[in-house]
mmCIF file of C-alpha atoms and ligand atoms in Angstrom:
data_model
loop_
_atom_site.group_PDB
_atom_site.id
_atom_site.type_symbol
_atom_site.label_atom_id
_atom_site.label_comp_id
_atom_site.label_asym_id
_atom_site.label_seq_id
_atom_site.Cartn_x
_atom_site.Cartn_y
_atom_site.Cartn_z
ATOM 1 C CA MET U 25 -12.970 -26.187 -7.818
ATOM 2 C CA GLN U 26 -11.650 -22.747 -7.239
ATOM 3 C CA GLU U 27 -8.081 -21.826 -7.523
ATOM 4 C CA THR U 28 -6.217 -21.485 -4.252
ATOM 5 C CA GLN U 29 -5.978 -17.851 -3.330
ATOM 6 C CA ALA U 30 -3.212 -15.523 -2.567
ATOM 7 C CA LEU U 31 -0.086 -16.098 -0.648
ATOM 8 C CA GLY U 32 0.811 -12.560 -0.036
ATOM 9 C CA ARG U 33 4.059 -11.031 -1.277
ATOM 10 C CA SER U 34 5.202 -9.431 -4.524
ATOM 11 C CA VAL U 35 6.408 -11.521 -7.476
ATOM 12 C CA ASP U 36 9.616 -9.547 -7.631
ATOM 13 C CA GLU U 37 10.686 -10.941 -4.273
ATOM 14 C CA TYR U 38 11.058 -14.468 -5.632
ATOM 15 C CA ARG U 39 13.481 -16.082 -8.066
ATOM 16 C CA ALA U 40 11.007 -18.926 -8.671
ATOM 17 C CA PRO U 41 7.274 -19.332 -8.132
ATOM 18 C CA LEU U 42 6.398 -19.885 -4.514
ATOM 19 C CA PHE U 43 3.319 -21.814 -5.456
ATOM 20 C CA ILE U 44 2.209 -23.706 -8.548
ATOM 21 C CA ALA U 45 -1.427 -24.534 -9.265
ATOM 22 C CA TRP U 46 -1.311 -27.444 -11.713
ATOM 23 C CA GLN U 47 -4.310 -28.804 -13.596
ATOM 24 C CA LEU U 48 -3.259 -32.291 -14.716
ATOM 25 C CA THR U 49 -6.347 -32.773 -16.875
ATOM 26 C CA ASN U 50 -9.614 -31.122 -17.776
ATOM 27 C CA ARG U 51 -11.469 -34.423 -17.596
ATOM 28 C CA CYS U 52 -13.791 -35.159 -14.685
ATOM 29 C CA GLU U 53 -16.611 -37.622 -14.114
ATOM 30 C CA ALA U 54 -18.708 -34.730 -12.821
ATOM 31 C CA ARG U 55 -20.167 -31.805 -14.699
ATOM 32 C CA CYS U 56 -20.735 -29.285 -11.929
ATOM 33 C CA ILE U 57 -22.926 -26.336 -12.837
ATOM 34 C CA ALA U 58 -20.374 -23.904 -11.371
ATOM 35 C CA CYS U 59 -17.151 -25.587 -12.544
ATOM 36 C CA CYS U 60 -14.595 -22.823 -13.157
ATOM 37 C CA GLU U 61 -12.847 -24.941 -15.786
ATOM 38 C CA GLU U 62 -15.864 -26.376 -17.662
ATOM 39 C CA SER U 63 -14.506 -29.846 -16.874
ATOM 40 C CA GLY U 64 -16.516 -32.959 -17.645
ATOM 41 C CA PRO U 65 -16.416 -36.571 -18.846
ATOM 42 C CA ASN U 66 -15.633 -35.507 -22.432
ATOM 43 C CA ALA U 67 -13.673 -32.354 -21.646
ATOM 44 C CA GLN U 68 -10.128 -33.746 -21.767
ATOM 45 C CA TRP U 69 -7.975 -31.546 -24.023
ATOM 46 C CA GLY U 70 -6.372 -33.193 -27.039
ATOM 47 C CA ASP U 71 -2.959 -31.741 -26.206
ATOM 48 C CA GLU U 72 -2.791 -32.420 -22.448
ATOM 49 C CA LEU U 73 0.684 -33.206 -21.115
ATOM 50 C CA THR U 74 1.599 -36.861 -21.565
ATOM 51 C CA ARG U 75 2.888 -38.956 -18.656
ATOM 52 C CA GLU U 76 6.469 -38.362 -19.816
ATOM 53 C CA GLU U 77 5.938 -34.608 -20.119
ATOM 54 C CA ALA U 78 4.259 -34.412 -16.709
ATOM 55 C CA ILE U 79 7.061 -36.371 -15.056
ATOM 56 C CA LYS U 80 9.694 -34.163 -16.674
ATOM 57 C CA LEU U 81 7.829 -31.091 -15.461
ATOM 58 C CA ALA U 82 7.580 -32.472 -11.905
ATOM 59 C CA HIS U 83 11.365 -32.923 -11.833
ATOM 60 C CA GLU U 84 11.783 -29.379 -13.125
ATOM 61 C CA ILE U 85 9.530 -27.997 -10.404
ATOM 62 C CA VAL U 86 11.715 -29.718 -7.814
ATOM 63 C CA ARG U 87 14.862 -28.256 -9.359
ATOM 64 C CA ALA U 88 13.297 -24.780 -9.465
ATOM 65 C CA GLY U 89 12.809 -24.927 -5.688
ATOM 66 C CA THR U 90 9.067 -24.244 -5.665
ATOM 67 C CA PRO U 91 7.930 -25.355 -2.223
ATOM 68 C CA TYR U 92 4.214 -25.929 -2.781
ATOM 69 C CA VAL U 93 2.101 -27.399 -5.606
ATOM 70 C CA ALA U 94 -1.700 -27.576 -5.669
ATOM 71 C CA PHE U 95 -3.555 -29.944 -7.992
ATOM 72 C CA GLY U 96 -7.041 -28.984 -9.076
ATOM 73 C CA GLY U 97 -9.734 -29.603 -11.617
ATOM 74 C CA GLY U 98 -10.539 -31.474 -13.749
ATOM 75 C CA GLU U 99 -10.205 -34.377 -11.385
ATOM 76 C CA PRO U 100 -6.487 -34.826 -10.633
ATOM 77 C CA LEU U 101 -6.887 -38.306 -9.147
ATOM 78 C CA SER U 102 -8.391 -39.573 -12.418
ATOM 79 C CA VAL U 103 -5.015 -39.147 -14.140
ATOM 80 C CA PRO U 104 -3.169 -42.495 -14.065
ATOM 81 C CA HIS U 105 0.269 -40.898 -13.637
ATOM 82 C CA CYS U 106 -0.828 -38.525 -10.853
ATOM 83 C CA TRP U 107 0.769 -40.753 -8.191
ATOM 84 C CA GLU U 108 4.130 -40.750 -9.971
ATOM 85 C CA VAL U 109 3.979 -36.953 -10.158
ATOM 86 C CA PHE U 110 3.065 -36.680 -6.460
ATOM 87 C CA GLU U 111 5.899 -39.033 -5.488
ATOM 88 C CA ILE U 112 8.522 -37.102 -7.476
ATOM 89 C CA LEU U 113 7.419 -33.910 -5.751
ATOM 90 C CA GLU U 114 7.404 -35.643 -2.375
ATOM 91 C CA GLN U 115 10.960 -36.885 -2.872
ATOM 92 C CA GLY U 116 11.956 -33.340 -3.855
ATOM 93 C CA GLY U 117 10.546 -31.898 -0.626
ATOM 94 C CA VAL U 118 7.551 -30.193 -2.235
ATOM 95 C CA ALA U 119 4.381 -29.894 -0.166
ATOM 96 C CA LEU U 120 1.092 -30.821 -1.865
ATOM 97 C CA LYS U 121 -2.481 -29.648 -1.931
ATOM 98 C CA ILE U 122 -5.171 -31.659 -3.711
ATOM 99 C CA GLU U 123 -8.618 -30.426 -4.724
ATOM 100 C CA THR U 124 -10.880 -33.360 -5.567
ATOM 101 C CA ASN U 125 -14.482 -34.487 -5.808
ATOM 102 C CA GLY U 126 -13.491 -37.479 -3.652
ATOM 103 C CA SER U 127 -14.816 -40.148 -6.001
ATOM 104 C CA ARG U 128 -11.409 -41.819 -6.457
ATOM 105 C CA ILE U 129 -10.521 -41.972 -2.773
ATOM 106 C CA ASP U 130 -10.943 -45.526 -1.555
ATOM 107 C CA GLU U 131 -8.995 -47.280 1.240
ATOM 108 C CA GLU U 132 -5.920 -47.722 -0.971
ATOM 109 C CA ALA U 133 -5.907 -44.136 -2.281
ATOM 110 C CA ALA U 134 -6.400 -42.817 1.262
ATOM 111 C CA ASP U 135 -3.370 -44.835 2.409
ATOM 112 C CA ARG U 136 -1.282 -43.444 -0.460
ATOM 113 C CA LEU U 137 -2.354 -39.889 0.323
ATOM 114 C CA ALA U 138 -1.568 -40.383 4.003
ATOM 115 C CA ALA U 139 1.973 -41.402 3.043
ATOM 116 C CA LEU U 140 2.558 -38.192 1.058
ATOM 117 C CA PRO U 141 3.387 -34.678 2.330
ATOM 118 C CA VAL U 142 -0.166 -33.512 1.677
ATOM 119 C CA GLN U 143 -0.758 -30.291 3.577
ATOM 120 C CA CYS U 144 -4.343 -29.868 2.489
ATOM 121 C CA ILE U 145 -7.029 -31.909 0.765
ATOM 122 C CA GLN U 146 -10.178 -30.120 -0.301
ATOM 123 C CA ILE U 147 -13.305 -32.094 -1.136
ATOM 124 C CA SER U 148 -16.234 -30.371 -2.822
ATOM 125 C CA VAL U 149 -19.651 -30.946 -1.282
ATOM 126 C CA ASP U 150 -22.388 -28.583 -2.399
ATOM 127 C CA GLY U 151 -25.168 -29.436 0.008
ATOM 128 C CA PRO U 152 -26.136 -31.430 3.076
ATOM 129 C CA SER U 153 -27.935 -34.159 1.115
ATOM 130 C CA ALA U 154 -27.414 -36.199 -2.040
ATOM 131 C CA ARG U 155 -30.409 -34.439 -3.588
ATOM 132 C CA ILE U 156 -29.027 -30.903 -3.190
ATOM 133 C CA HIS U 157 -25.432 -31.917 -3.942
ATOM 134 C CA SER U 158 -26.327 -33.715 -7.160
ATOM 135 C CA THR U 159 -28.336 -30.742 -8.426
ATOM 136 C CA ALA U 160 -25.203 -28.600 -8.174
ATOM 137 C CA ARG U 161 -22.745 -31.329 -9.104
ATOM 138 C CA PRO U 162 -24.307 -33.724 -11.621
ATOM 139 C CA GLY U 163 -22.141 -36.810 -12.054
ATOM 140 C CA SER U 164 -20.434 -36.342 -8.676
ATOM 141 C CA SER U 165 -21.371 -38.770 -5.923
ATOM 142 C CA PHE U 166 -22.376 -37.303 -2.559
ATOM 143 C CA SER U 167 -21.862 -40.632 -0.776
ATOM 144 C CA LYS U 168 -18.375 -41.089 -2.278
ATOM 145 C CA ALA U 169 -17.406 -37.543 -1.280
ATOM 146 C CA ILE U 170 -18.533 -38.133 2.309
ATOM 147 C CA ASN U 171 -16.894 -41.554 2.374
ATOM 148 C CA ALA U 172 -13.634 -39.965 1.175
ATOM 149 C CA ILE U 173 -13.814 -37.422 3.997
ATOM 150 C CA ASP U 174 -14.273 -40.245 6.519
ATOM 151 C CA LEU U 175 -11.442 -42.354 5.082
ATOM 152 C CA LEU U 176 -9.056 -39.403 5.263
ATOM 153 C CA THR U 177 -10.191 -38.305 8.702
ATOM 154 C CA HIS U 178 -9.557 -41.825 10.015
ATOM 155 C CA ARG U 179 -5.970 -41.418 8.795
ATOM 156 C CA ASN U 180 -5.629 -38.105 10.564
ATOM 157 C CA LEU U 181 -5.672 -36.206 7.242
ATOM 158 C CA ARG U 182 -8.714 -34.125 8.069
ATOM 159 C CA PRO U 183 -9.832 -32.611 4.750
ATOM 160 C CA GLN U 184 -11.482 -29.274 4.135
ATOM 161 C CA LEU U 185 -15.035 -29.251 2.791
ATOM 162 C CA VAL U 186 -15.505 -26.733 -0.045
ATOM 163 C CA PHE U 187 -18.977 -25.343 -0.721
ATOM 164 C CA ALA U 188 -19.770 -23.311 -3.872
ATOM 165 C CA PRO U 189 -23.009 -21.359 -3.417
ATOM 166 C CA ASN U 190 -25.696 -21.042 -6.060
ATOM 167 C CA ARG U 191 -29.272 -19.863 -5.860
ATOM 168 C CA ASN U 192 -30.577 -23.395 -5.189
ATOM 169 C CA ASN U 193 -28.162 -24.523 -2.477
ATOM 170 C CA VAL U 194 -27.272 -21.269 -0.703
ATOM 171 C CA ASP U 195 -30.058 -21.700 1.858
ATOM 172 C CA SER U 196 -28.534 -25.015 2.911
ATOM 173 C CA ILE U 197 -25.121 -23.553 3.718
ATOM 174 C CA VAL U 198 -25.506 -23.846 7.510
ATOM 175 C CA GLU U 199 -26.684 -27.458 7.250
ATOM 176 C CA THR U 200 -23.688 -28.214 5.036
ATOM 177 C CA PHE U 201 -21.413 -26.600 7.634
ATOM 178 C CA ASP U 202 -22.987 -28.890 10.241
ATOM 179 C CA LEU U 203 -22.290 -31.850 7.979
ATOM 180 C CA ALA U 204 -18.621 -30.817 7.739
ATOM 181 C CA ARG U 205 -18.473 -30.619 11.551
ATOM 182 C CA ALA U 206 -20.132 -34.005 11.955
ATOM 183 C CA HIS U 207 -17.536 -35.581 9.672
ATOM 184 C CA ARG U 208 -14.653 -33.811 11.448
ATOM 185 C CA CYS U 209 -13.446 -31.732 8.525
ATOM 186 C CA SER U 210 -10.640 -29.349 9.447
ATOM 187 C CA ALA U 211 -12.295 -26.404 7.676
ATOM 188 C CA PHE U 212 -15.415 -25.263 5.865
ATOM 189 C CA VAL U 213 -14.333 -23.213 2.860
ATOM 190 C CA THR U 214 -16.639 -21.039 0.807
ATOM 191 C CA GLY U 215 -16.870 -17.681 -0.937
ATOM 192 C CA PRO U 216 -18.970 -15.880 -3.508
ATOM 193 C CA LEU U 217 -19.704 -17.917 -6.609
ATOM 194 C CA MET U 218 -16.896 -17.297 -9.130
ATOM 195 C CA ARG U 219 -18.190 -16.049 -12.466
ATOM 196 C CA LEU U 220 -15.967 -18.417 -14.436
ATOM 197 C CA GLY U 221 -16.371 -21.457 -16.639
ATOM 198 C CA ARG U 222 -19.801 -23.044 -16.528
ATOM 199 C CA ALA U 223 -20.945 -20.538 -13.899
ATOM 200 C CA ALA U 224 -20.145 -17.665 -16.285
ATOM 201 C CA LEU U 225 -22.088 -19.325 -19.092
ATOM 202 C CA ALA U 226 -25.214 -19.786 -16.947
ATOM 203 C CA TRP U 227 -24.726 -16.844 -14.598
ATOM 204 C CA ASP U 228 -28.246 -15.398 -14.772
ATOM 205 C CA ALA U 229 -29.787 -18.804 -14.111
ATOM 206 C CA ILE U 230 -27.622 -19.985 -11.215
ATOM 207 C CA ALA U 231 -26.050 -17.059 -9.329
ATOM 208 C CA CYS U 232 -27.593 -16.139 -6.012
ATOM 209 C CA SER U 233 -28.287 -12.475 -5.346
ATOM 210 C CA ASN U 234 -25.902 -10.357 -3.250
ATOM 211 C CA ALA U 235 -28.583 -10.198 -0.550
ATOM 212 C CA GLN U 236 -28.902 -14.009 -0.476
ATOM 213 C CA TRP U 237 -25.143 -14.393 -0.187
ATOM 214 C CA ARG U 238 -24.819 -11.757 2.576
ATOM 215 C CA ASN U 239 -27.600 -13.440 4.528
ATOM 216 C CA ALA U 240 -25.935 -16.849 4.122
ATOM 217 C CA VAL U 241 -22.611 -15.468 5.385
ATOM 218 C CA GLU U 242 -24.311 -13.935 8.425
ATOM 219 C CA LEU U 243 -26.052 -17.207 9.311
ATOM 220 C CA LEU U 244 -22.861 -19.176 8.780
ATOM 221 C CA ARG U 245 -20.809 -16.886 11.021
ATOM 222 C CA ALA U 246 -23.468 -17.033 13.700
ATOM 223 C CA ARG U 247 -23.507 -20.831 13.556
ATOM 224 C CA ALA U 248 -19.719 -21.049 13.742
ATOM 225 C CA LEU U 249 -19.650 -18.698 16.741
ATOM 226 C CA GLY U 250 -22.390 -20.599 18.487
ATOM 227 C CA CYS U 251 -20.821 -24.020 18.329
ATOM 228 C CA GLU U 252 -17.788 -25.464 20.005
ATOM 229 C CA SER U 253 -15.970 -27.359 17.353
ATOM 230 C CA GLU U 254 -12.513 -27.854 15.927
ATOM 231 C CA ILE U 255 -13.423 -26.597 12.485
ATOM 232 C CA ALA U 256 -12.142 -23.442 10.844
ATOM 233 C CA LEU U 257 -14.493 -21.268 8.837
ATOM 234 C CA ALA U 258 -12.876 -19.706 5.750
ATOM 235 C CA ILE U 259 -15.007 -17.325 3.692
ATOM 236 C CA TYR U 260 -13.188 -15.798 0.742
ATOM 237 C CA PRO U 261 -14.235 -12.120 0.723
ATOM 238 C CA HIS U 262 -13.870 -11.140 -2.948
ATOM 239 C CA ASP U 263 -15.689 -11.975 -6.128
ATOM 240 C CA ILE U 264 -13.631 -12.686 -9.235
ATOM 241 C CA LEU U 265 -13.828 -9.123 -10.585
ATOM 242 C CA ARG U 266 -12.301 -7.727 -7.402
ATOM 243 C CA GLU U 267 -9.804 -10.589 -7.301
ATOM 244 C CA MET U 268 -8.548 -9.628 -10.773
ATOM 245 C CA GLU U 269 -8.065 -6.000 -9.716
ATOM 246 C CA LEU U 270 -6.176 -7.034 -6.598
ATOM 247 C CA ARG U 271 -3.903 -9.382 -8.527
ATOM 248 C CA LEU U 272 -3.160 -6.673 -11.074
ATOM 249 C CA GLU U 273 -2.186 -4.264 -8.292
ATOM 250 C CA SER U 274 -0.043 -6.893 -6.639
ATOM 251 C CA PRO U 275 0.675 -9.994 -8.728
ATOM 252 C CA GLN U 276 1.539 -13.020 -6.660
ATOM 253 C CA ALA U 277 4.173 -15.693 -6.913
ATOM 254 C CA ILE U 278 1.730 -18.264 -8.256
ATOM 255 C CA LEU U 279 2.003 -19.973 -11.646
ATOM 256 C CA LEU U 280 -1.129 -21.609 -12.993
ATOM 257 C CA ILE U 281 -0.304 -24.539 -15.294
ATOM 258 C CA VAL U 282 -3.251 -25.702 -17.401
ATOM 259 C CA PRO U 283 -3.529 -29.278 -18.741
ATOM 260 C CA ASN U 284 -1.520 -28.693 -21.937
ATOM 261 C CA GLY U 285 1.400 -27.131 -20.042
ATOM 262 C CA LYS U 286 0.583 -23.532 -20.842
ATOM 263 C CA VAL U 287 1.095 -20.995 -18.064
ATOM 264 C CA LYS U 288 -1.736 -18.632 -17.216
ATOM 265 C CA LEU U 289 -1.649 -15.604 -14.935
ATOM 266 C CA LEU U 290 -4.935 -16.378 -13.216
ATOM 267 C CA ASN U 291 -7.830 -18.694 -14.003
ATOM 268 C CA ALA U 292 -10.006 -15.673 -14.885
ATOM 269 C CA LEU U 293 -7.562 -14.377 -17.505
ATOM 270 C CA PRO U 294 -7.584 -15.972 -20.969
ATOM 271 C CA PHE U 295 -3.895 -15.267 -21.619
ATOM 272 C CA ALA U 296 -1.200 -17.941 -21.934
ATOM 273 C CA ALA U 297 2.077 -16.293 -21.030
ATOM 274 C CA ALA U 298 4.322 -19.308 -21.713
ATOM 275 C CA ASP U 299 4.261 -22.930 -22.822
ATOM 276 C CA LEU U 300 6.114 -25.382 -20.586
ATOM 277 C CA LYS U 301 6.391 -27.866 -23.444
ATOM 278 C CA GLU U 302 8.887 -25.396 -24.932
ATOM 279 C CA THR U 303 9.987 -23.138 -22.080
ATOM 280 C CA SER U 304 11.691 -23.860 -18.773
ATOM 281 C CA ILE U 305 10.020 -22.997 -15.471
ATOM 282 C CA HIS U 306 12.774 -20.446 -14.916
ATOM 283 C CA ASP U 307 12.034 -18.631 -18.197
ATOM 284 C CA ALA U 308 8.265 -18.998 -17.763
ATOM 285 C CA TRP U 309 8.603 -17.310 -14.379
ATOM 286 C CA GLN U 310 10.333 -14.259 -15.919
ATOM 287 C CA ILE U 311 7.698 -14.101 -18.692
ATOM 288 C CA TYR U 312 4.881 -14.444 -16.151
ATOM 289 C CA ARG U 313 6.157 -11.493 -14.141
ATOM 290 C CA GLN U 314 6.415 -9.288 -17.213
ATOM 291 C CA ALA U 315 3.021 -10.413 -18.545
ATOM 292 C CA TRP U 316 1.211 -8.836 -15.596
ATOM 293 C CA ARG U 317 2.549 -5.468 -16.751
ATOM 294 C CA THR U 318 1.357 -5.690 -20.369
ATOM 295 C CA PRO U 319 -1.356 -3.347 -21.663
ATOM 296 C CA GLN U 320 -3.419 -6.336 -22.913
ATOM 297 C CA VAL U 321 -3.783 -7.746 -19.407
ATOM 298 C CA ARG U 322 -4.513 -4.375 -17.821
ATOM 299 C CA GLU U 323 -7.083 -3.476 -20.509
ATOM 300 C CA PHE U 324 -8.821 -6.845 -20.302
ATOM 301 C CA ILE U 325 -9.206 -6.613 -16.523
ATOM 302 C CA SER U 326 -10.586 -3.114 -16.864
ATOM 303 C CA ALA U 327 -12.992 -4.178 -19.636
ATOM 304 C CA CYS U 328 -14.294 -7.056 -17.471
ATOM 305 C CA GLN U 329 -15.315 -4.561 -14.789
ATOM 306 C CA ASP U 330 -17.574 -2.892 -17.390
ATOM 307 C CA ASP U 331 -18.738 -6.074 -19.086
ATOM 308 C CA PRO U 332 -18.400 -9.188 -16.881
ATOM 309 C CA ARG U 333 -19.655 -11.312 -19.785
ATOM 310 C CA LEU U 334 -16.059 -11.190 -21.010
ATOM 311 C CA LEU U 335 -15.303 -13.693 -18.243
ATOM 312 C CA GLN U 336 -16.895 -16.316 -20.486
ATOM 313 C CA HIS U 337 -13.508 -16.369 -22.228
ATOM 314 C CA ALA U 338 -11.592 -17.228 -19.044
ATOM 315 C CA ASN U 339 -10.717 -20.773 -20.102
ATOM 316 C CA GLU U 340 -9.233 -19.752 -23.428
ATOM 317 C CA THR U 341 -5.478 -19.417 -23.861
ATOM 318 C CA TRP U 342 -4.741 -16.370 -26.015
ATOM 319 C CA SER U 343 -1.121 -15.715 -26.828
ATOM 320 C CA LEU U 344 0.473 -12.620 -25.356
ATOM 321 C CA LYS U 345 3.290 -12.868 -27.911
ATOM 322 C CA GLY U 346 2.079 -11.379 -31.177
ATOM 323 C CA GLY U 347 -1.262 -12.618 -32.570
ATOM 324 C CA PRO U 348 -4.479 -10.644 -32.541
ATOM 325 C CA ALA U 349 -5.403 -8.162 -29.814
ATOM 326 C CA TRP U 350 -7.671 -9.491 -27.066
ATOM 327 C CA GLN U 351 -10.592 -7.490 -28.514
ATOM 328 C CA THR U 352 -10.403 -9.620 -31.654
ATOM 329 C CA HIS U 353 -10.540 -12.849 -29.646
ATOM 330 C CA ALA U 354 -13.388 -11.527 -27.539
ATOM 331 C CA GLY U 355 -15.295 -10.614 -30.723
ATOM 332 C CA ALA U 356 -18.903 -9.610 -30.381
ATOM 333 C CA LEU U 357 -18.897 -9.843 -26.599
ATOM 334 C CA ALA U 358 -16.531 -6.903 -26.381
ATOM 335 C CA HIS U 359 -18.784 -4.812 -28.579
ATOM 336 C CA PRO U 360 -22.357 -5.803 -27.754
HETATM 337 S S1 SF4 R 4 -15.672 -31.927 -9.558
HETATM 338 FE FE1 SF4 R 4 -14.434 -30.071 -9.763
HETATM 339 S S2 SF4 R 4 -13.374 -30.312 -11.726
HETATM 340 FE FE2 SF4 R 4 -15.035 -31.798 -11.711
HETATM 341 S S3 SF4 R 4 -16.692 -30.737 -12.806
HETATM 342 FE FE3 SF4 R 4 -16.957 -30.418 -10.594
HETATM 343 S S4 SF4 R 4 -15.953 -28.452 -10.139
HETATM 344 FE FE4 SF4 R 4 -15.225 -29.171 -12.153
#
C-alpha cells in the first residue's frame, strides 16, 4: 500500500496535523513483492503499540482536532483492536480512510465499515486474474479482494481499486481497470512503482521501464476516455524521488505514525522525529515541523537523488535527536 499523498498547504498554517497516516501493525497475511513497508506474516514489530496505547492515542488524536486519519499497511483489519480505534475516532468526528488487501472483509466487517464515517476504502488488486494478482501479491487472495469490493459496493461504500505496476503486470493495467469498472469501484488508483520496502530491495528484478510505464498510462487514459462509466482515474504523477523533493520544498500537514508509535516525516525517510509513547501529538507536531528543516533530512533527500539505493533504508527509524549521522546508519551504501 502506498501512503496517501498530499493535501496541499504548508505545515505552518496548522496548529495540529490535518491528516494522520497510522500503521497499526506491520503484520500482513500477504507478502507483496512491492510492499512499501516490507510487511508479511512474520513482520510484526516487537514493540508495536498495545491495545491500551492505541486507544489512548486515538483519544489524543480526537482531542488534537485532526480531522482525517488513514490506516494502512501492514493489514489494519488484522489488528483485533482496530474496531475500537475506529469507533473512538468516529465518536470524535474524525473521518477515516482504510487501505486493505480485503481479506478480512466479510458480511459482518462490511456492515461495521458501512456504519463508520469511512470516506475512502482502498483495496489492492494487482491484476485482472488470480494468476497475475498472486504473482505480485503472494499470500493475498484475489477472490477475497474482489468479494470485499462487491460486499462494500452493495452497501454503497464503493471502494477504490489500487494497482501497483511491476514489469510482469503492467501490460494488464487496462484489463484491471475494466475489472474495477465491472465491479463498480469508485476509482482506479495507480502511479509509478514506489522504490520503497520490498520494491527497493528487488528493484532491478521487478521495476518496469519508464517506456513501459508511459505506454501503460497512455493506454489507460485512452480506455478511460473511451468508456462511459462512473469511475475516476487517478494516476499519481511522481516517483518517490520527486515526491521527496516536493515534500522538502513544501512539507505537508501529515504525520505518519508507524506501528511502534514513532512519527516519521514520510515513508521514504528513515528518520523518526518523535515517539508517541513518550510525546504528545501536540509536541510531536512541533518537532515534525522543525525536523523537515534539519540538515540531516535535506542531505539525505539530496543523497537519494544521486544514489537511490539509499531508499532501501526507508523503513528504518533513525533518531534525529543526537545519535550517529545518517551516513553512519547508511554505511556502505552511502559510500559504494
Ligand atoms: S497487502 Fe499491503 S501491507 Fe500487506 S504485504 Fe501487500 S502491500 Fe504490504
